PDB file of C-alpha atoms in Angstrom:
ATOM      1  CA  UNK A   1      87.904 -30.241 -64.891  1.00  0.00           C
ATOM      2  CA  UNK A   2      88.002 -26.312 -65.917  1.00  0.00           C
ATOM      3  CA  UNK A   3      90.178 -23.814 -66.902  1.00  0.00           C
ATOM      4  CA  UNK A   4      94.204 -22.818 -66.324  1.00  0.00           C
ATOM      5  CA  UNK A   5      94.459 -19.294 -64.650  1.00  0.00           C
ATOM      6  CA  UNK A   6      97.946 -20.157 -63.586  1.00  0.00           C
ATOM      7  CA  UNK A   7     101.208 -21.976 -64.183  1.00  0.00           C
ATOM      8  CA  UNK A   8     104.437 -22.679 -62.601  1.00  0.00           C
ATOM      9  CA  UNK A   9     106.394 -20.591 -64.608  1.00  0.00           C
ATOM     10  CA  UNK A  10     109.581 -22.035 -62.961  1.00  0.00           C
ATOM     11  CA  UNK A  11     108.274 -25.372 -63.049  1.00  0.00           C
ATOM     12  CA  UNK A  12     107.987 -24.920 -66.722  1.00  0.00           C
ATOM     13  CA  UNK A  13     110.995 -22.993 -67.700  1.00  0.00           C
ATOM     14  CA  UNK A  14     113.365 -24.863 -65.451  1.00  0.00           C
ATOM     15  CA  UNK A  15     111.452 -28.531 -65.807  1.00  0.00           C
ATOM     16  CA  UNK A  16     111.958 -29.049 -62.384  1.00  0.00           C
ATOM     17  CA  UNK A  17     109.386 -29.015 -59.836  1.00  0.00           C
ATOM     18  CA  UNK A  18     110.080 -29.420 -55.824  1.00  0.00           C
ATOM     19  CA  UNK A  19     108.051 -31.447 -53.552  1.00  0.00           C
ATOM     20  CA  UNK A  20     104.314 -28.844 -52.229  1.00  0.00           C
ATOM     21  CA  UNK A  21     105.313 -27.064 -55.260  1.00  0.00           C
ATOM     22  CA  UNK A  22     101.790 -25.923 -57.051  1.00  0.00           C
ATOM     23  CA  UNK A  23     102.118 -26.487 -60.482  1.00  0.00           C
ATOM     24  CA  UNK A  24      99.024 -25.441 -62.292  1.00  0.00           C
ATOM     25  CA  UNK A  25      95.762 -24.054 -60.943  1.00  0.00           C
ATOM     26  CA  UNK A  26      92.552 -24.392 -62.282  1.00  0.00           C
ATOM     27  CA  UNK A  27      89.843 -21.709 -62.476  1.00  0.00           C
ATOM     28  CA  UNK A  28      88.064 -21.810 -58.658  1.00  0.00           C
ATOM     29  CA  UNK A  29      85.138 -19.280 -59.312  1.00  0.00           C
ATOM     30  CA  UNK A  30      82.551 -22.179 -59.037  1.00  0.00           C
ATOM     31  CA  UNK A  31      84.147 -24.360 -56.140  1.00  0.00           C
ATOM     32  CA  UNK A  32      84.056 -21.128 -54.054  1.00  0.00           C
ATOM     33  CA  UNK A  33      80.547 -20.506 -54.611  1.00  0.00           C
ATOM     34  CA  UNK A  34      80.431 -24.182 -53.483  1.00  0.00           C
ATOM     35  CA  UNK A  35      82.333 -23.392 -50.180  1.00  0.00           C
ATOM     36  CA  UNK A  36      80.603 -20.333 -49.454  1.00  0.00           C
ATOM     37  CA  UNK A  37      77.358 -22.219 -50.066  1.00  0.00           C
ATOM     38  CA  UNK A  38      78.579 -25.064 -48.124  1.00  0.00           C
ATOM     39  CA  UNK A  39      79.635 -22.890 -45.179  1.00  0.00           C
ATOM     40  CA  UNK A  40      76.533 -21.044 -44.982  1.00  0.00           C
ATOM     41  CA  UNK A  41      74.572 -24.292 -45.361  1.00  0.00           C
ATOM     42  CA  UNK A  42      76.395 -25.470 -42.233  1.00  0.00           C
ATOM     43  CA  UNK A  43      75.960 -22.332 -39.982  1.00  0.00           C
ATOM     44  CA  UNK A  44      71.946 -22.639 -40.686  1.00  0.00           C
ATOM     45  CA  UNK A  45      72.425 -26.093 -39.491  1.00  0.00           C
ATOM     46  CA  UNK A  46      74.347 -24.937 -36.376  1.00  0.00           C
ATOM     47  CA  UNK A  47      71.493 -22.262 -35.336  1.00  0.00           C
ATOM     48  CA  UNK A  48      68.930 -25.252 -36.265  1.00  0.00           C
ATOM     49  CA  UNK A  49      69.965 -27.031 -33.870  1.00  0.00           C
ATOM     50  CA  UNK A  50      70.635 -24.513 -31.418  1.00  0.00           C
ATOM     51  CA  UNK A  51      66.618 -23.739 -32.013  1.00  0.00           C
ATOM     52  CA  UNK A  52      65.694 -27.185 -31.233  1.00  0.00           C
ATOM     53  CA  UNK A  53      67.523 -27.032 -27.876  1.00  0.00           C
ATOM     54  CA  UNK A  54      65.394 -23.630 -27.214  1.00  0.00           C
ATOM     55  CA  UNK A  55      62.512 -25.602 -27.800  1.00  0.00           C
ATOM     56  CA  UNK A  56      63.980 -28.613 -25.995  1.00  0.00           C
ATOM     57  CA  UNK A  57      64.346 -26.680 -22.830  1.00  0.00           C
ATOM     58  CA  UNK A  58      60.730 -24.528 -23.381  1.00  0.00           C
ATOM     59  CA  UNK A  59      59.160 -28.721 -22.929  1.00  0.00           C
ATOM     60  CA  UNK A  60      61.169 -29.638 -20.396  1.00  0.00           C
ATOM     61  CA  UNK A  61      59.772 -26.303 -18.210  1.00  0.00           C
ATOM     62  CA  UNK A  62      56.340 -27.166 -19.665  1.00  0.00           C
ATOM     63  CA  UNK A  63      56.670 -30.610 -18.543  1.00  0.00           C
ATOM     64  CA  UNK A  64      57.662 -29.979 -15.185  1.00  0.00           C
ATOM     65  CA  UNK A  65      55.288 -26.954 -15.065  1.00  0.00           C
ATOM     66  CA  UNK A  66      52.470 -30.055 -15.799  1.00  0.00           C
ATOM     67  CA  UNK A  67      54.457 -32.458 -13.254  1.00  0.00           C
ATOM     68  CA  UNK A  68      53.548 -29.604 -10.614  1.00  0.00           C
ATOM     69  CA  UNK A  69      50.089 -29.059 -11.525  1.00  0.00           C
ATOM     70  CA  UNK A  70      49.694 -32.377 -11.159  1.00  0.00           C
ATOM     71  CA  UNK A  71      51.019 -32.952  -8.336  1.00  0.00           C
ATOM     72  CA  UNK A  72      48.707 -30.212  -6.641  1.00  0.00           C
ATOM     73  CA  UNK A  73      45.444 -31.625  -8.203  1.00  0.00           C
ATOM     74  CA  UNK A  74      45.938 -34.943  -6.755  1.00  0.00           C
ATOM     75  CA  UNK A  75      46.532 -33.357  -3.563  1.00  0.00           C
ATOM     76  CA  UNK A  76      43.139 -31.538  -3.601  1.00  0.00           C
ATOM     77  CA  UNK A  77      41.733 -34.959  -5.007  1.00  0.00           C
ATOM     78  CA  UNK A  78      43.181 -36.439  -2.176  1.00  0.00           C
ATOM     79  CA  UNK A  79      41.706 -34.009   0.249  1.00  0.00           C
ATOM     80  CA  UNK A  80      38.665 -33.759  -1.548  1.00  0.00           C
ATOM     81  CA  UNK A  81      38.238 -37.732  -1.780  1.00  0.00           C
ATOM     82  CA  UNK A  82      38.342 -37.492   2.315  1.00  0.00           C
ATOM     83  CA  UNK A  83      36.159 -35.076   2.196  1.00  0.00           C
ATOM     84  CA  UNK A  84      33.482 -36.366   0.401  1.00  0.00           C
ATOM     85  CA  UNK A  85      33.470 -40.145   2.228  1.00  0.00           C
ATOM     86  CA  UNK A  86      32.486 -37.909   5.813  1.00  0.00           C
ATOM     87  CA  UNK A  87      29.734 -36.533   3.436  1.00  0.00           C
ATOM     88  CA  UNK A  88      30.911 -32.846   3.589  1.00  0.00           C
ATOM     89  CA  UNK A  89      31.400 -32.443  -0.041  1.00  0.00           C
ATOM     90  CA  UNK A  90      28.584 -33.642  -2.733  1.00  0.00           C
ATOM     91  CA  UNK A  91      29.120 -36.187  -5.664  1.00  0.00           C
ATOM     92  CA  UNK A  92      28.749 -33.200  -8.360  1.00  0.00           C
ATOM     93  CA  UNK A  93      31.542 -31.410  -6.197  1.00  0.00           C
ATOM     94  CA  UNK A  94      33.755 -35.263  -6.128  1.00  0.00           C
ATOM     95  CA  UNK A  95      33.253 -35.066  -9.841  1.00  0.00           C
ATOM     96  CA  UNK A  96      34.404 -31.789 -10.814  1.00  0.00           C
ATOM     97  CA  UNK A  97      37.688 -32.737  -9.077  1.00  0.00           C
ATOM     98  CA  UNK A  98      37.805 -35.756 -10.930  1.00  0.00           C
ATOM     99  CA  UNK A  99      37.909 -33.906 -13.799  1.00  0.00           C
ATOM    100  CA  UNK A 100      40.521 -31.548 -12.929  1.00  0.00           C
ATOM    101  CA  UNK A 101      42.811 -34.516 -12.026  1.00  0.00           C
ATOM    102  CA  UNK A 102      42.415 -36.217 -15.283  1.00  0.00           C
ATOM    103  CA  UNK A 103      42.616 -33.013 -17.778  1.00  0.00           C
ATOM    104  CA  UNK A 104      45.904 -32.405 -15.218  1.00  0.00           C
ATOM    105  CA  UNK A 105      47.164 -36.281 -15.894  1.00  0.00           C
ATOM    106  CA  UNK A 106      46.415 -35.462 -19.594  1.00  0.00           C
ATOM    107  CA  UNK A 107      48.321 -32.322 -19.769  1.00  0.00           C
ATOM    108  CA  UNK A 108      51.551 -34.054 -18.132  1.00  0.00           C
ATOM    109  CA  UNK A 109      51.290 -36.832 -20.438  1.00  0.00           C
ATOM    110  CA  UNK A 110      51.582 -34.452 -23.498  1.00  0.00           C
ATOM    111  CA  UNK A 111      54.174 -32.545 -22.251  1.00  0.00           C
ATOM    112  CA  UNK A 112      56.500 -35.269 -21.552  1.00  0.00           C
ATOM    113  CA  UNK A 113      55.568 -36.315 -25.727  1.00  0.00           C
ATOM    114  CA  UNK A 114      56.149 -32.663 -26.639  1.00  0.00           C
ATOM    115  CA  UNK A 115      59.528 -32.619 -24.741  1.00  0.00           C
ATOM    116  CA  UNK A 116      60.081 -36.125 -26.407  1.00  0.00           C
ATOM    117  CA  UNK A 117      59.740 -34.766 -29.667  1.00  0.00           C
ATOM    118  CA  UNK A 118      61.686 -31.709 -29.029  1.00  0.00           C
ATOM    119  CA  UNK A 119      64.810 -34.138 -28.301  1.00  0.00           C
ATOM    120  CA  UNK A 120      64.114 -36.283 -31.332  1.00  0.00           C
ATOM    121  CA  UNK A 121      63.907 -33.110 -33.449  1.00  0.00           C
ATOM    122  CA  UNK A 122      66.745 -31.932 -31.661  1.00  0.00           C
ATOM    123  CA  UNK A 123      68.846 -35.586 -32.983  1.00  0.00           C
ATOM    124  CA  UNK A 124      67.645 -35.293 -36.072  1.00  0.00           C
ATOM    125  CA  UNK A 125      68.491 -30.908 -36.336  1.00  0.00           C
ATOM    126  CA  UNK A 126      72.818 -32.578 -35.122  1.00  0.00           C
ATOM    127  CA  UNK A 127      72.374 -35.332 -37.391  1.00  0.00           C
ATOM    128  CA  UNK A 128      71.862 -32.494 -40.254  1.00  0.00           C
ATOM    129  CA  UNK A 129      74.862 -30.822 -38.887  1.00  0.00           C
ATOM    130  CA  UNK A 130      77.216 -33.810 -39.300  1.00  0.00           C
ATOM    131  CA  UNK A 131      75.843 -34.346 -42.814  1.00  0.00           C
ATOM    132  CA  UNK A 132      76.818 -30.392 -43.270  1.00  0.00           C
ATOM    133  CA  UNK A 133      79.967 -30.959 -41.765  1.00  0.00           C
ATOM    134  CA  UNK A 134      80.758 -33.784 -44.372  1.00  0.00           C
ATOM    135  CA  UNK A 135      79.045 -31.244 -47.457  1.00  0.00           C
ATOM    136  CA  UNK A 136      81.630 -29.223 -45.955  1.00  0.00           C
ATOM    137  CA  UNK A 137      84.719 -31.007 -46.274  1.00  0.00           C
ATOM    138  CA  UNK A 138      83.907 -32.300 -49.544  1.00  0.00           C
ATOM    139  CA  UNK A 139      83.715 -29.094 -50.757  1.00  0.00           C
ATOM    140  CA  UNK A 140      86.906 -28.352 -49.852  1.00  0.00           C
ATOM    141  CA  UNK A 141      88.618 -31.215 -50.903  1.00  0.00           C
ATOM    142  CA  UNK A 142      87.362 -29.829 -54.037  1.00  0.00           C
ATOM    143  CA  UNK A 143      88.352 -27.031 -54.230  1.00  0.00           C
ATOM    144  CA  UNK A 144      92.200 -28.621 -53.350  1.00  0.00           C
ATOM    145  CA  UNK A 145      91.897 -30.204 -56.361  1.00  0.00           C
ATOM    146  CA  UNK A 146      92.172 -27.182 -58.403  1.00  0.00           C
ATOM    147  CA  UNK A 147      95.686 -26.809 -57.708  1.00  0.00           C
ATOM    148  CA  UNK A 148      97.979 -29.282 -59.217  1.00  0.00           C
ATOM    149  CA  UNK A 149     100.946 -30.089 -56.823  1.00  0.00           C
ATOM    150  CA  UNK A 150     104.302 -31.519 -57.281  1.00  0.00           C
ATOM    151  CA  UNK A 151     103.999 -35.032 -54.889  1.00  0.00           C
ATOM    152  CA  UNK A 152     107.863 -34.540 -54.599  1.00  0.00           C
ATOM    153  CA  UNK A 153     111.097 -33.096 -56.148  1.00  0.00           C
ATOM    154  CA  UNK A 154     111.857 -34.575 -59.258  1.00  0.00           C
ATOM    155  CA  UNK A 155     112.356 -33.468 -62.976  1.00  0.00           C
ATOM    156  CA  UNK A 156     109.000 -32.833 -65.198  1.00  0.00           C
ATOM    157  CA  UNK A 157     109.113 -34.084 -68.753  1.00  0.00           C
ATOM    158  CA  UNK A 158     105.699 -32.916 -71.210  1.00  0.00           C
ATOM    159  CA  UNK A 159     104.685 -30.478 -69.004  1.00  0.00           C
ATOM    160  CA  UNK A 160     103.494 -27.787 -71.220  1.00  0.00           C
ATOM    161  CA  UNK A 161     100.456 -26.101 -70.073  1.00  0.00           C
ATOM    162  CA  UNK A 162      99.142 -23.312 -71.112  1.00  0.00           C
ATOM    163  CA  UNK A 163      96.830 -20.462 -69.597  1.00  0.00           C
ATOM    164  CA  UNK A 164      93.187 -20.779 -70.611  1.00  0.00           C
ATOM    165  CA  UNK A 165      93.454 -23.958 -71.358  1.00  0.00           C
ATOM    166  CA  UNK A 166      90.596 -26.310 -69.979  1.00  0.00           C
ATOM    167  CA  UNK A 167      91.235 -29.344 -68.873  1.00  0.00           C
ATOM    168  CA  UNK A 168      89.145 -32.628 -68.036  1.00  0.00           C
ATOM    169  CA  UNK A 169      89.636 -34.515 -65.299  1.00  0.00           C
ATOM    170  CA  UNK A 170      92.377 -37.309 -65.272  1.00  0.00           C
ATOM    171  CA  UNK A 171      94.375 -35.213 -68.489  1.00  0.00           C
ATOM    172  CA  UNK A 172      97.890 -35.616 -68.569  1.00  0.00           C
ATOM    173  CA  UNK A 173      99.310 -32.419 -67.179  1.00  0.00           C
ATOM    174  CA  UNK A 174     103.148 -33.557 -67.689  1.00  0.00           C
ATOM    175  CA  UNK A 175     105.420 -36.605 -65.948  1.00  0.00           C
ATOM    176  CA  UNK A 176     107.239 -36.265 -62.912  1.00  0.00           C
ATOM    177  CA  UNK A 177     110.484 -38.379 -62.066  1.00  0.00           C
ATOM    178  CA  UNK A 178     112.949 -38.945 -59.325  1.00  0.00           C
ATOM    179  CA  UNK A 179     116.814 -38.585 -60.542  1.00  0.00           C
ATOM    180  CA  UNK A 180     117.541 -40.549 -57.598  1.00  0.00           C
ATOM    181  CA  UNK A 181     115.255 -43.511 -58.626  1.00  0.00           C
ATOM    182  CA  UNK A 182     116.715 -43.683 -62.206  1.00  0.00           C
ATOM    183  CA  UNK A 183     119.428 -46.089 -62.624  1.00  0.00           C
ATOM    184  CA  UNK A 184     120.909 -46.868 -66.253  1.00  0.00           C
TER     185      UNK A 184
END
């Protein structure tokens, strides 16, 4: 559907049209628009998910940041836990380790859910990107079907378009035959 900026002049003078041969094109102000916005659509999408792998790697430091932290509290718990069965430390001293250990074991538990959610937003950020991809291509094909292209050499009978004409979708724009293909 739109608008004819352009005919085939030869196609139309000659009634002849060879095969790749664009035959009539159709106003494309709008579908570029649509492939600009597609385009642009997609590059967000692209830095999106290049984001979400910044963040992806910031949890997986954080998490093994936490894993280390860890690790060195339960070695003082471990040390202090000795400690206090000779009776060199106090139970107030036993507890305050405690402590440490579990706000430790709670901090490496929510980084690994952070990094966990980083990677799921991450899927969902290249899922968004294929769906682009697809916006993409469909706004090209589109925009292809602007142009109205001979399928293959043969001789045109009706075809008498004229520019500024609009068109709908499915019109008849003209037949197309094969000489060879015609037998009397």
């Amino acid at each position: 559907t739109g608008c004819i900026v352009a005919i085939s002049e030869e196609a139309k003078r000659m009634q002849v049209a060879k095969a790749g041969q664009v035959l009539v094109e159709l106003d494309d102000k709008h579908s570029q628009l649509a492939l600009k916005t597609a385009e642009a659509r997609l590059a967000e999408l692209r830095a999106a998910v290049e984001e979400r792998q910044l963040a992806v790697t910031a949890a997986e430091n954080d998490d093994r940041r936490r894993a280390e932290d860890r690790a060195f509290v339960a070695k003082e718990f471990e040390r202090n836990q000795t400690m206090f069965r000779r009776g060199l430390i106090n139970e107030t001293t036993m507890e305050a380790v405690e402590s440490r250990m579990m706000d430790a074991t709670f901090a490496a538990e929510q980084a690994k859910e952070a990094m966990a959610s980083a990677r799921s937003a991450k899927a969902r950020a290249e899922i968004s990107v294929g769906i682009g991809e697809l916006e993409l291509q469909t706004a090209e094909i589109d925009h292809e079907d602007l142009q109205l292209v001979a399928p293959f050499d043969g001789v045109m009978i009706g075809f008498e378009p004229s520019v500024g004409a609009c068109v709908s979708d499915g019109a008849l724009a003209g037949q197309i035959y094969d000489p060879s293909q015609k037998s009397v």
